[in-house]
């Protein structure tokens, strides 16, 4: 009955597309979009990566002013980490930073941005695999009251050479 429904809503949903995999809360998994990612604005002219967005409402998630939670995962070959950080919508907000190694073998810097007055928190990661120059960029947007970004990050799997 109702208890089974509530438990099912809390179970993570695995989304896989274009070689990228991420697990998100069920409420976030209503929409997904997988596409090529134009890396030209990030300093890699003519290069393309693979990207996946998962959110309850993808259009709403893209609006920085919305509270729609979701996640972006993209592989960015030929892009410098500094370019990814400079392009962040939260680059002007205070953040805490840590180095993490995820269960899937990716490792790198994770920043948790808490913008004053914002109802959402942005967690971003620039990751790679030892011996690889390909970067994986992850951006998780969630309400300030939630704390699911670490679990979402831990679930990320991405093909990097």
Coordinates of C-alpha atoms in Angstrom, one line a residue:
X1 CA 0.0 0.0 0.0
X2 CA 1.1 3.5 0.9
X3 CA 4.3 2.3 2.7
X4 CA 5.5 0.4 -0.4
X5 CA 4.9 3.5 -2.5
X6 CA 6.9 5.8 -0.1
X7 CA 9.8 3.3 0.0
X8 CA 9.8 3.0 -3.8
X9 CA 10.0 6.8 -4.2
X10 CA 13.1 6.9 -2.0
X11 CA 14.9 4.2 -4.0
X12 CA 17.4 5.5 -6.4
X13 CA 16.8 5.2 -10.1
X14 CA 19.7 4.3 -12.4
X15 CA 19.9 6.2 -15.7
X16 CA 22.3 5.1 -18.4
X17 CA 22.8 6.8 -21.8
X18 CA 25.8 7.4 -24.0
X19 CA 28.1 5.3 -21.7
X20 CA 27.2 7.6 -18.8
X21 CA 25.5 6.2 -15.7
X22 CA 24.1 8.0 -12.6
X23 CA 21.7 7.1 -9.9
X24 CA 19.2 9.7 -8.7
X25 CA 16.2 9.9 -6.4
X26 CA 13.1 8.7 -8.1
X27 CA 11.5 12.2 -8.1
X28 CA 14.5 13.4 -10.2
X29 CA 14.2 10.6 -12.8
X30 CA 11.1 11.8 -14.7
X31 CA 13.0 13.3 -17.6
X32 CA 16.4 12.7 -19.1
X33 CA 18.3 14.1 -22.0
X34 CA 21.4 12.6 -23.5
X35 CA 23.3 14.5 -26.2
X36 CA 26.6 15.6 -27.6
X37 CA 28.2 18.5 -25.6
X38 CA 29.8 21.3 -27.6
X39 CA 33.1 22.0 -25.8
X40 CA 34.0 25.1 -27.9
X41 CA 32.9 27.6 -25.2
X42 CA 35.2 25.7 -22.8
X43 CA 38.3 26.3 -24.9
X44 CA 38.2 23.0 -26.9
X45 CA 37.3 24.4 -30.4
X46 CA 35.5 21.8 -32.5
X47 CA 35.5 19.2 -29.8
X48 CA 32.5 17.4 -28.5
X49 CA 31.8 15.4 -25.4
X50 CA 29.0 13.2 -24.2
X51 CA 26.4 14.6 -21.7
X52 CA 23.4 13.4 -19.7
X53 CA 20.9 15.5 -17.8
X54 CA 18.4 13.9 -15.4
X55 CA 15.8 15.9 -13.6
X56 CA 12.1 15.9 -12.8
X57 CA 11.9 18.8 -15.3
X58 CA 15.0 19.3 -17.5
X59 CA 13.9 22.8 -18.7
X60 CA 13.3 23.8 -15.1
X61 CA 16.6 22.4 -13.9
X62 CA 18.5 24.4 -16.4
X63 CA 17.1 27.7 -15.0
X64 CA 19.6 28.8 -12.3
X65 CA 16.8 30.5 -10.4
X66 CA 14.6 27.4 -10.2
X67 CA 14.5 24.9 -7.3
X68 CA 14.2 21.9 -9.6
X69 CA 16.7 19.3 -8.5
X70 CA 18.7 17.3 -11.0
X71 CA 22.1 16.3 -12.3
X72 CA 24.3 16.9 -15.3
X73 CA 27.2 14.5 -16.1
X74 CA 29.5 15.1 -19.1
X75 CA 32.7 13.8 -20.4
X76 CA 34.9 16.8 -21.6
X77 CA 38.0 15.6 -23.6
X78 CA 40.5 18.3 -24.2
X79 CA 39.0 20.7 -21.7
X80 CA 41.1 22.2 -18.8
X81 CA 39.7 21.9 -15.3
X82 CA 40.1 25.7 -14.9
X83 CA 37.7 26.2 -17.8
X84 CA 35.0 24.0 -16.2
X85 CA 35.3 25.9 -12.9
X86 CA 35.3 29.3 -14.6
X87 CA 32.0 28.4 -16.5
X88 CA 30.2 27.4 -13.3
X89 CA 26.9 29.3 -12.7
X90 CA 27.9 29.3 -9.0
X91 CA 31.5 30.6 -9.5
X92 CA 30.7 33.8 -7.4
X93 CA 29.3 31.8 -4.4
X94 CA 31.2 30.6 -1.4
X95 CA 32.1 26.9 -1.4
X96 CA 33.8 24.2 0.4
X97 CA 36.2 21.9 -1.6
X98 CA 37.5 18.5 -1.1
X99 CA 39.4 15.9 -3.1
X100 CA 37.4 12.6 -3.5
X101 CA 37.8 9.3 -5.0
X102 CA 34.5 7.9 -6.1
X103 CA 33.6 4.2 -6.0
X104 CA 33.7 3.9 -9.8
X105 CA 37.4 4.9 -9.8
X106 CA 37.0 8.6 -10.8
X107 CA 38.7 11.1 -8.6
X108 CA 39.2 14.9 -8.4
X109 CA 37.9 18.1 -6.8
X110 CA 34.3 18.4 -5.5
X111 CA 32.9 21.9 -4.6
X112 CA 29.8 22.4 -2.6
X113 CA 28.4 25.9 -3.3
X114 CA 26.0 27.6 -0.9
X115 CA 24.9 30.8 -2.4
X116 CA 23.5 33.3 0.1
X117 CA 19.7 33.5 -0.1
X118 CA 19.4 30.7 -2.6
X119 CA 17.0 27.9 -1.9
X120 CA 19.2 25.5 -3.7
X121 CA 22.7 24.1 -3.3
X122 CA 25.0 23.3 -6.2
X123 CA 27.6 20.6 -5.9
X124 CA 30.1 20.3 -8.7
X125 CA 32.9 17.9 -9.4
X126 CA 35.8 17.8 -12.0
X127 CA 37.0 14.2 -12.1
X128 CA 39.3 12.0 -14.0
X129 CA 40.7 8.5 -13.9
X130 CA 44.4 7.9 -13.1
X131 CA 46.4 8.0 -16.3
X132 CA 43.6 9.8 -18.3
X133 CA 43.4 13.3 -19.5
X134 CA 39.7 13.2 -20.2
X135 CA 37.7 15.1 -17.5
X136 CA 34.2 14.3 -16.2
X137 CA 32.1 17.2 -15.0
X138 CA 29.2 16.6 -12.7
X139 CA 26.8 19.3 -11.4
X140 CA 24.1 18.4 -8.9
X141 CA 21.4 20.9 -8.0
X142 CA 19.2 20.2 -5.0
X143 CA 17.2 22.1 -2.4
X144 CA 19.3 23.3 0.5
X145 CA 17.3 21.2 2.9
X146 CA 18.4 18.0 1.1
X147 CA 21.8 16.3 1.1
X148 CA 21.8 13.7 -1.7
X149 CA 24.6 15.1 -3.8
X150 CA 27.3 12.7 -2.3
X151 CA 25.2 9.6 -3.1
X152 CA 24.6 10.9 -6.7
X153 CA 28.3 11.6 -7.2
X154 CA 29.2 8.1 -5.8
X155 CA 27.0 6.5 -8.5
X156 CA 28.6 8.2 -11.5
X157 CA 30.2 6.0 -14.1
X158 CA 31.7 7.4 -17.2
X159 CA 33.9 6.1 -20.0
X160 CA 37.2 7.9 -19.9
X161 CA 40.3 6.8 -21.8

